[in-house]
Short mmCIF file of C-alpha atoms in Angstrom, two decimals:
data_model
loop_
_atom_site.label_atom_id
_atom_site.label_comp_id
_atom_site.label_asym_id
_atom_site.label_seq_id
_atom_site.Cartn_x
_atom_site.Cartn_y
_atom_site.Cartn_z
CA MET A 1 -16.34 -19.02 -7.52
CA ASN A 2 -12.77 -18.21 -6.51
CA VAL A 3 -9.95 -18.62 -9.03
CA PHE A 4 -6.51 -18.68 -7.39
CA PRO A 5 -3.16 -18.07 -9.12
CA ASN A 6 -0.95 -21.12 -9.59
CA ILE A 7 1.65 -20.28 -6.93
CA PRO A 8 3.07 -22.86 -4.51
CA LYS A 9 3.12 -22.30 -0.77
CA VAL A 10 6.29 -21.08 0.87
CA PHE A 11 5.14 -21.69 4.45
CA ASN A 12 3.26 -24.76 5.63
CA GLY A 13 2.03 -24.71 9.21
CA LYS A 14 4.09 -22.50 11.53
CA PHE A 15 6.03 -19.52 10.22
CA PRO A 16 9.78 -19.27 10.98
CA ALA A 17 10.83 -17.33 14.08
CA ASP A 18 12.68 -14.71 12.01
CA PHE A 19 9.71 -13.97 9.70
CA VAL A 20 9.24 -10.21 9.13
CA ASN A 21 5.57 -9.30 8.81
CA ASP A 22 5.96 -6.50 6.25
CA VAL A 23 7.08 -5.55 2.75
CA ASP A 24 10.67 -4.34 2.70
CA GLY A 25 10.61 -0.53 2.87
CA PHE A 26 6.83 -0.29 3.39
CA GLY A 27 7.09 0.29 7.11
CA PHE A 28 9.75 0.46 9.79
CA SER A 29 10.30 -1.50 12.98
CA ALA A 30 9.96 0.04 16.42
CA GLU A 31 13.75 -0.02 16.73
CA GLU A 32 14.26 1.73 13.38
CA LEU A 33 11.70 4.40 14.26
CA ALA A 34 13.27 5.05 17.65
CA GLU A 35 16.79 5.23 16.23
CA ASN A 36 15.69 7.61 13.45
CA LYS A 37 13.26 9.74 15.44
CA GLY A 38 12.69 13.04 13.65
CA ARG A 39 14.05 11.84 10.30
CA LEU A 40 11.89 11.77 7.18
CA LEU A 41 12.29 8.11 6.21
CA THR A 42 9.61 7.75 3.53
CA LEU A 43 7.51 9.72 1.05
CA ASP A 44 4.26 8.67 -0.59
CA ILE A 45 3.93 10.44 -3.95
CA ASP A 46 1.79 10.54 -7.08
CA ILE A 47 3.65 10.67 -10.40
CA THR A 48 1.06 9.50 -12.93
CA PRO A 49 -1.82 11.60 -14.29
CA GLY A 50 -5.27 10.28 -13.49
CA GLU A 51 -6.23 9.85 -17.13
CA LEU A 52 -3.55 7.14 -17.39
CA CYS A 53 -5.77 4.58 -15.70
CA SER A 54 -8.14 2.32 -17.56
CA LEU A 55 -9.90 1.23 -14.34
CA ARG A 56 -12.81 2.86 -12.50
CA CYS A 57 -12.47 1.79 -8.87
CA PRO A 58 -15.40 3.19 -6.86
CA GLN A 59 -13.38 3.93 -3.70
CA CYS A 60 -10.31 5.46 -5.40
CA PHE A 61 -8.61 7.60 -2.74
CA SER A 62 -7.32 10.27 -5.12
CA HIS A 63 -10.16 10.93 -7.56
CA ASN A 64 -13.19 13.18 -7.08
CA GLY A 65 -12.13 14.46 -3.67
CA THR A 66 -10.57 17.55 -2.13
CA ILE A 67 -7.36 17.02 -4.10
CA ASP A 68 -9.31 17.34 -7.34
CA GLU A 69 -11.27 20.33 -6.05
CA LYS A 70 -8.03 22.17 -5.24
CA ALA A 71 -6.26 20.84 -8.34
CA GLY A 72 -3.88 23.37 -9.86
CA THR A 73 -0.84 22.55 -11.95
CA PRO A 74 0.66 19.08 -11.56
CA LEU A 75 4.23 18.81 -10.34
CA SER A 76 6.68 18.33 -13.18
CA TYR A 77 9.05 15.38 -13.03
CA LYS A 78 11.88 17.81 -12.25
CA GLU A 79 9.91 19.20 -9.31
CA MET A 80 9.28 15.65 -8.09
CA TYR A 81 12.98 14.84 -8.35
CA ASP A 82 13.80 18.00 -6.40
CA VAL A 83 11.36 17.04 -3.63
CA ILE A 84 12.92 13.58 -3.41
CA LYS A 85 16.44 15.02 -3.30
CA ASP A 86 15.33 17.35 -0.50
CA GLY A 87 13.94 14.28 1.25
CA LYS A 88 17.30 12.53 0.96
CA LYS A 89 18.84 15.33 3.03
CA LEU A 90 16.25 14.59 5.74
CA GLY A 91 16.95 10.85 5.84
CA LEU A 92 14.75 9.48 3.05
CA ALA A 93 15.10 5.71 2.60
CA SER A 94 12.04 4.70 0.57
CA VAL A 95 9.47 6.14 -1.83
CA LYS A 96 6.00 4.70 -2.41
CA LEU A 97 4.43 5.48 -5.78
CA LEU A 98 0.70 5.75 -5.15
CA GLY A 99 -2.03 5.64 -7.70
CA ARG A 100 -3.62 8.66 -9.06
CA GLY A 101 -3.18 6.98 -12.37
CA GLU A 102 -2.01 3.41 -12.90
CA HIS A 103 1.78 3.67 -12.86
CA THR A 104 2.37 0.75 -15.21
CA GLU A 105 0.33 2.60 -17.86
CA ASN A 106 2.88 5.44 -17.63
CA PRO A 107 5.76 5.02 -20.13
CA ALA A 108 7.94 7.21 -17.88
CA LEU A 109 7.72 4.77 -14.96
CA LEU A 110 10.91 2.83 -15.59
CA THR A 111 12.98 5.98 -16.12
CA PHE A 112 11.64 7.47 -12.90
CA VAL A 113 12.32 4.27 -10.96
CA GLN A 114 15.84 4.07 -12.37
CA ILE A 115 16.58 7.53 -10.96
CA LEU A 116 15.23 6.52 -7.53
CA ASN A 117 17.35 3.39 -7.64
CA ASP A 118 20.42 5.44 -8.56
CA LEU A 119 19.71 7.59 -5.47
CA GLY A 120 19.83 4.44 -3.32
CA LEU A 121 16.12 4.51 -2.51
CA ALA A 122 13.79 1.54 -2.18
CA THR A 123 10.85 2.08 -4.54
CA LEU A 124 7.43 0.59 -3.79
CA ILE A 125 4.88 0.65 -6.62
CA PHE A 126 1.14 0.36 -6.08
CA THR A 127 -0.38 -1.31 -9.13
CA LYS A 128 -3.51 -3.22 -10.07
CA GLY A 129 -1.38 -5.56 -12.18
CA HIS A 130 -3.50 -5.63 -15.35
CA VAL A 131 -0.67 -4.26 -17.51
CA ILE A 132 1.95 -6.71 -16.20
CA GLY A 133 -0.55 -9.49 -16.93
CA ASP A 134 -1.22 -8.37 -20.53
CA ASP A 135 1.56 -8.80 -23.11
CA ASP A 136 -0.22 -6.62 -25.67
CA ALA A 137 -0.41 -3.73 -23.21
CA VAL A 138 3.23 -4.17 -22.20
CA LYS A 139 4.40 -4.14 -25.82
CA ARG A 140 2.33 -1.03 -26.58
CA ILE A 141 3.62 0.93 -23.57
CA TYR A 142 7.22 -0.30 -23.24
CA GLY A 143 8.10 -2.02 -26.51
CA HIS A 144 9.44 0.88 -28.57
CA HIS A 145 11.52 2.72 -25.99
CA TYR A 146 12.64 -0.10 -23.69
CA GLY A 147 12.37 -3.19 -25.88
CA ILE A 148 10.12 -4.81 -23.26
CA LYS A 149 7.37 -6.77 -24.98
CA THR A 150 5.99 -9.24 -22.42
CA GLY A 151 4.73 -9.16 -18.87
CA ARG A 152 7.49 -11.55 -17.87
CA GLN A 153 10.12 -9.10 -19.16
CA LEU A 154 8.44 -6.19 -17.37
CA ALA A 155 8.31 -8.11 -14.07
CA GLU A 156 11.97 -9.02 -14.43
CA ARG A 157 12.94 -5.41 -15.24
CA LEU A 158 11.06 -4.11 -12.21
CA TYR A 159 12.79 -6.68 -10.03
CA GLY A 160 16.14 -5.68 -11.50
CA LEU A 161 15.40 -2.07 -10.57
CA ASN A 162 15.08 -3.10 -6.90
CA THR A 163 11.38 -2.30 -6.67
CA ARG A 164 8.77 -3.72 -4.35
CA ILE A 165 5.28 -4.32 -5.77
CA LEU A 166 2.03 -3.65 -3.88
CA LEU A 167 -0.55 -5.47 -5.95
CA GLY A 168 -4.27 -4.77 -5.72
CA CYS A 169 -6.18 -7.91 -4.71
CA ARG A 170 -9.53 -7.53 -2.98
CA THR A 171 -10.96 -10.91 -3.90
CA PHE A 172 -10.19 -14.00 -5.98
CA ASP A 173 -13.79 -14.08 -7.24
CA PRO A 174 -13.40 -12.93 -10.90
CA GLU A 175 -16.98 -11.72 -11.22
CA LYS A 176 -16.68 -9.51 -8.14
CA GLU A 177 -13.18 -8.22 -8.91
CA ASP A 178 -13.90 -7.39 -12.56
CA LYS A 179 -17.03 -5.51 -11.53
CA ILE A 180 -15.19 -3.55 -8.82
CA VAL A 181 -12.51 -2.20 -11.16
CA GLY A 182 -14.76 -1.86 -14.21
CA MET A 183 -12.74 -4.11 -16.56
CA LYS A 184 -13.91 -7.44 -17.94
CA GLY A 185 -11.12 -10.01 -17.71
CA TYR A 186 -9.17 -7.97 -15.16
CA SER A 187 -8.96 -10.72 -12.53
CA ALA A 188 -7.27 -13.17 -14.92
CA LYS A 189 -4.67 -10.55 -15.88
CA ARG A 190 -4.04 -9.70 -12.20
CA ASN A 191 -3.62 -13.37 -11.30
CA TRP A 192 -1.15 -13.89 -14.15
CA ALA A 193 0.75 -10.77 -13.06
CA MET A 194 1.01 -12.27 -9.56
CA GLU A 195 2.47 -15.47 -10.98
CA LEU A 196 4.99 -13.50 -13.07
CA LEU A 197 6.10 -11.41 -10.10
CA VAL A 198 6.67 -14.53 -8.01
CA LYS A 199 8.66 -16.13 -10.86
CA ALA A 200 10.75 -12.96 -11.13
CA GLY A 201 11.84 -13.34 -7.50
CA PHE A 202 9.77 -10.86 -5.51
CA THR A 203 8.84 -13.39 -2.79
CA GLN A 204 12.38 -14.70 -2.29
CA HIS A 205 13.15 -12.17 0.45
CA ASN A 206 12.49 -11.68 4.15
CA PRO A 207 10.84 -9.23 4.40
CA THR A 208 9.14 -9.92 1.09
CA PHE A 209 9.19 -7.60 -1.94
CA LEU A 210 5.55 -8.40 -2.85
CA GLY A 211 2.40 -7.29 -1.08
CA LEU A 212 -1.32 -7.73 -1.74
CA ILE A 213 -3.43 -4.64 -1.10
CA THR A 214 -6.87 -5.88 -0.03
CA ASN A 215 -8.19 -2.36 0.40
CA PRO A 216 -10.62 -0.99 0.99
CA VAL A 217 -12.61 -3.70 2.68
CA VAL A 218 -16.28 -3.27 1.74
CA LYS A 219 -19.41 -5.31 2.44
CA ASN A 220 -19.21 -7.06 -0.91
CA THR A 221 -15.66 -8.37 -0.31
CA LEU A 222 -15.83 -8.91 3.46
CA ASP A 223 -16.18 -12.69 3.17
CA ASP A 224 -13.23 -12.88 0.74
CA VAL A 225 -10.62 -11.04 2.80
CA VAL A 226 -9.46 -13.92 5.03
CA LYS A 227 -9.12 -16.15 1.93
CA VAL A 228 -6.83 -13.54 0.34
CA TYR A 229 -4.93 -13.17 3.62
CA ASP A 230 -4.43 -16.92 3.97
CA PHE A 231 -3.36 -17.33 0.33
CA GLY A 232 -0.92 -14.42 0.39
CA LYS A 233 0.69 -15.05 3.76
CA GLU A 234 1.41 -18.73 3.05
CA ARG A 235 3.17 -17.66 -0.19
CA ASN A 236 5.31 -14.98 1.48
CA MET A 237 3.21 -12.07 0.31
CA TYR A 238 2.43 -9.29 2.73
CA VAL A 239 -1.33 -8.65 2.91
CA CYS A 240 -2.63 -5.18 3.78
CA VAL A 241 -6.21 -5.12 5.10
CA ALA A 242 -7.93 -1.87 6.11
CA PRO A 243 -11.20 0.08 5.71
CA THR A 244 -11.67 2.80 3.11
CA MET A 245 -9.74 6.06 3.03
CA VAL A 246 -11.48 9.29 4.00
CA SER A 247 -10.40 10.85 0.73
CA GLY A 248 -11.33 10.93 -2.94
CA ARG A 249 -14.28 8.70 -3.76
CA GLY A 250 -13.82 7.09 -0.35
CA ARG A 251 -15.51 10.09 1.24
CA LYS A 252 -18.74 9.13 -0.52
CA SER A 253 -18.72 5.36 -0.05
CA SER A 254 -20.03 5.02 3.50
CA SER A 255 -22.97 2.90 2.29
CA THR A 256 -20.57 0.14 1.19
CA ALA A 257 -18.48 0.16 4.39
CA PRO A 258 -18.72 -2.79 6.80
CA SER A 259 -20.30 -2.20 10.19
CA ARG A 260 -18.30 -1.80 13.39
CA GLU A 261 -19.16 -5.37 14.39
CA GLN A 262 -18.12 -6.76 11.00
CA LEU A 263 -14.75 -5.00 11.09
CA ILE A 264 -14.02 -6.11 14.65
CA ARG A 265 -14.83 -9.74 13.70
CA LEU A 266 -12.59 -9.49 10.63
CA TYR A 267 -9.61 -8.02 12.50
CA THR A 268 -10.04 -10.61 15.27
CA LYS A 269 -10.08 -13.48 12.75
CA ILE A 270 -6.90 -12.25 11.07
CA TYR A 271 -5.02 -11.86 14.35
CA GLU A 272 -6.22 -15.30 15.44
CA TRP A 273 -4.80 -16.66 12.16
CA ASN A 274 -1.45 -15.01 12.95
CA ILE A 275 -1.28 -16.49 16.44
CA MET A 276 -2.24 -19.98 15.31
CA HIS A 277 0.37 -19.92 12.52
CA GLY A 278 3.18 -18.38 14.56
CA VAL A 279 3.27 -15.07 12.69
CA GLN A 280 2.83 -13.28 16.04
CA THR A 281 2.37 -14.26 19.67
CA LEU A 282 -0.25 -12.71 21.92
CA ALA A 283 2.57 -11.08 23.90
CA GLN A 284 3.97 -9.49 20.74
CA ILE A 285 0.54 -8.20 19.75
CA ARG A 286 0.05 -6.70 23.22
CA GLU A 287 3.44 -5.00 23.01
CA GLU A 288 2.96 -3.73 19.45
CA GLY A 289 -0.75 -2.95 19.72
CA ILE A 290 -3.45 -3.67 17.17
CA SER A 291 -2.55 -2.21 13.79
CA PRO A 292 -4.79 -0.18 11.47
CA TYR A 293 -3.60 -2.79 8.93
CA ALA A 294 -5.22 -5.94 10.28
CA GLY A 295 -2.58 -8.48 11.31
CA SER A 296 0.36 -6.49 9.98
CA ARG A 297 3.00 -4.11 11.29
CA PRO A 298 1.38 -0.75 12.21
CA CYS A 299 1.45 2.01 9.60
CA SER A 300 4.53 4.14 10.26
CA LEU A 301 3.80 6.95 7.78
CA PRO A 302 2.59 9.47 10.40
CA ALA A 303 5.74 8.78 12.45
CA SER A 304 8.27 8.89 9.64
CA GLY A 305 6.85 10.26 6.40
CA LEU A 306 4.52 12.47 4.38
CA TYR A 307 2.22 12.19 1.38
CA VAL A 308 2.93 14.56 -1.54
CA SER A 309 -0.03 14.80 -3.92
CA TYR A 310 0.10 15.09 -7.71
CA TYR A 311 -0.31 18.86 -7.34
CA GLY A 312 2.34 19.32 -4.67
CA ASP A 313 0.08 19.54 -1.61
CA VAL A 314 1.53 17.73 1.38
CA TYR A 315 -0.71 15.71 3.70
CA MET A 316 -0.29 13.71 6.88
CA SER A 317 -1.09 10.65 4.76
CA GLU A 318 -3.28 9.67 1.83
CA GLY A 319 -5.89 8.47 4.34
CA ASN A 320 -7.68 11.81 4.62
CA ASP A 321 -7.68 14.79 2.23
CA GLY A 322 -9.40 17.15 4.69
CA ALA A 323 -7.97 20.63 5.23
CA GLU A 324 -6.83 19.79 8.77
CA PHE A 325 -4.48 17.13 7.33
CA ASN A 326 -2.97 19.44 4.69
CA TYR A 327 0.44 20.88 5.65
CA GLY A 328 1.05 23.15 2.66
CA ASN A 329 2.50 22.91 -0.83
CA VAL A 330 6.10 22.15 -1.82
CA ARG A 331 6.00 25.01 -4.31
CA HIS A 332 5.39 27.49 -1.50
CA LYS A 333 7.43 26.01 1.35
CA PRO A 334 10.59 23.88 1.46
CA LEU A 335 10.01 20.23 2.31
CA LYS A 336 12.20 20.56 5.41
CA GLU A 337 10.01 23.35 6.77
CA ILE A 338 6.80 21.44 6.00
CA TRP A 339 8.16 18.33 7.71
CA GLU A 340 9.37 20.08 10.86
CA GLN A 341 6.10 22.02 11.24
CA SER A 342 3.88 18.96 10.68
CA ARG A 343 1.97 16.94 13.26
CA ASN A 344 3.86 13.93 11.92
CA PHE A 345 7.14 15.42 13.17
CA LYS A 346 5.89 17.15 16.32
CA GLU A 347 3.41 14.58 17.62
CA PHE A 348 4.15 11.17 16.11
CA ALA A 349 7.88 11.04 15.26
CA GLY A 350 9.48 7.85 16.55
CA LYS A 351 6.21 6.18 17.64
CA ALA A 352 5.87 2.57 16.60
CA ASN A 353 2.06 2.56 16.64
CA CYS A 354 0.09 5.79 16.42
CA GLY A 355 -3.01 4.13 14.97
CA CYS A 356 -4.33 5.90 11.89
CA PRO A 357 -5.02 9.54 12.84
CA ALA A 358 -6.56 10.15 9.41
CA LYS A 359 -9.21 7.40 9.78
CA ASP A 360 -9.56 6.66 13.50
CA GLY A 361 -13.12 7.31 14.66
CA ILE A 362 -14.31 7.69 11.07
CA THR A 363 -13.85 4.51 9.00
CA ILE A 364 -11.95 2.74 11.80
CA PRO A 365 -14.30 2.44 14.80
CA LYS A 366 -13.08 4.19 17.96
CA ASP A 367 -12.99 1.02 20.03
CA LEU A 368 -11.70 -1.38 17.36
CA TYR A 369 -8.12 -1.63 18.65
CA ARG A 370 -9.14 -2.21 22.27
CA THR A 371 -11.97 -4.63 21.47
CA VAL A 372 -9.89 -6.79 19.13
CA LEU A 373 -7.11 -7.06 21.74
CA ASP A 374 -9.70 -7.99 24.39
CA ASN A 375 -11.06 -10.71 22.09
CA LEU A 376 -7.61 -12.16 21.56
CA THR A 377 -6.77 -12.03 25.27
CA LYS A 378 -9.94 -13.94 26.16
CA LYS A 379 -9.18 -16.65 23.63
CA PHE A 380 -5.41 -17.14 23.98
CA SER A 381 -4.24 -15.98 27.40
#
């Protein structure tokens, strides 16, 4: 049985004409990418050690994969700051804090985010939300140093630091969600965190400052995805829907992945929802192309950014940790050199939709983009 957070709708019926289908700083428009072609606009980075995560997600992109096999010495915070400062010289506008660990379990998070904010960068934090939704955990982690003792206070502080939150939400079925992450009572904490983030003001923007990460889509959650999409979109939350990464535990989870036919049906349903609610027109979808993120603005990381792992290795994106997607290590080569020698810079810079080179033909079926567009054309043209 689904249990939904108590959050009122923002949009009823058709969406406004000026609605931006993204989280602020998560991606970039076609115009922004063209105007800034060749600039490094965003970095995806890990700052939290893996042991600082009380969850056990079976498709975690950064655990038990090539990154762990290579391992080495983690980047120090100073080294991370230096990488970010080098990025600023190349045009950096936003930083996404990915999960190796759960960032809200890291007492250094707020200090790190404050520095990014002082540098004028938009900070996007991937989190599962269970700390924000648990006052005892907040008090234990943030009470002594920051005086923050409730989830409400933490949500308000994060909002005050100009962050955007990308909240894990694969289903509203508590039994399923708790089992997926390996924590009893997780779903209730996540739902409460969502309510607190909305109350703090994260959805009062266009584009929004709050996203729901419904990834990866697996067989067990396939029937729940459209419900999450519907709930989030109507409450001004971006919803990111995509198949599993080809990295970490995702490399070994092919048995849980939906079939080609199931993914095509899912993507088609989501785009149909967009057209019927005025989020996009068929003409806009044709011009933009089908996105690797179902129903949302195409991923612009290959065209404008890089992923820097916890150990300093730089990849095309976090979507694939294979050797062919590894561009070197920031300890051995300057970020500028890595960027300018990367496929991202040479092949994809400035492109508004380059698919997902890390997953296309592997977890994203080869013909998905074309088939979904054909389905939409038959129904709406």
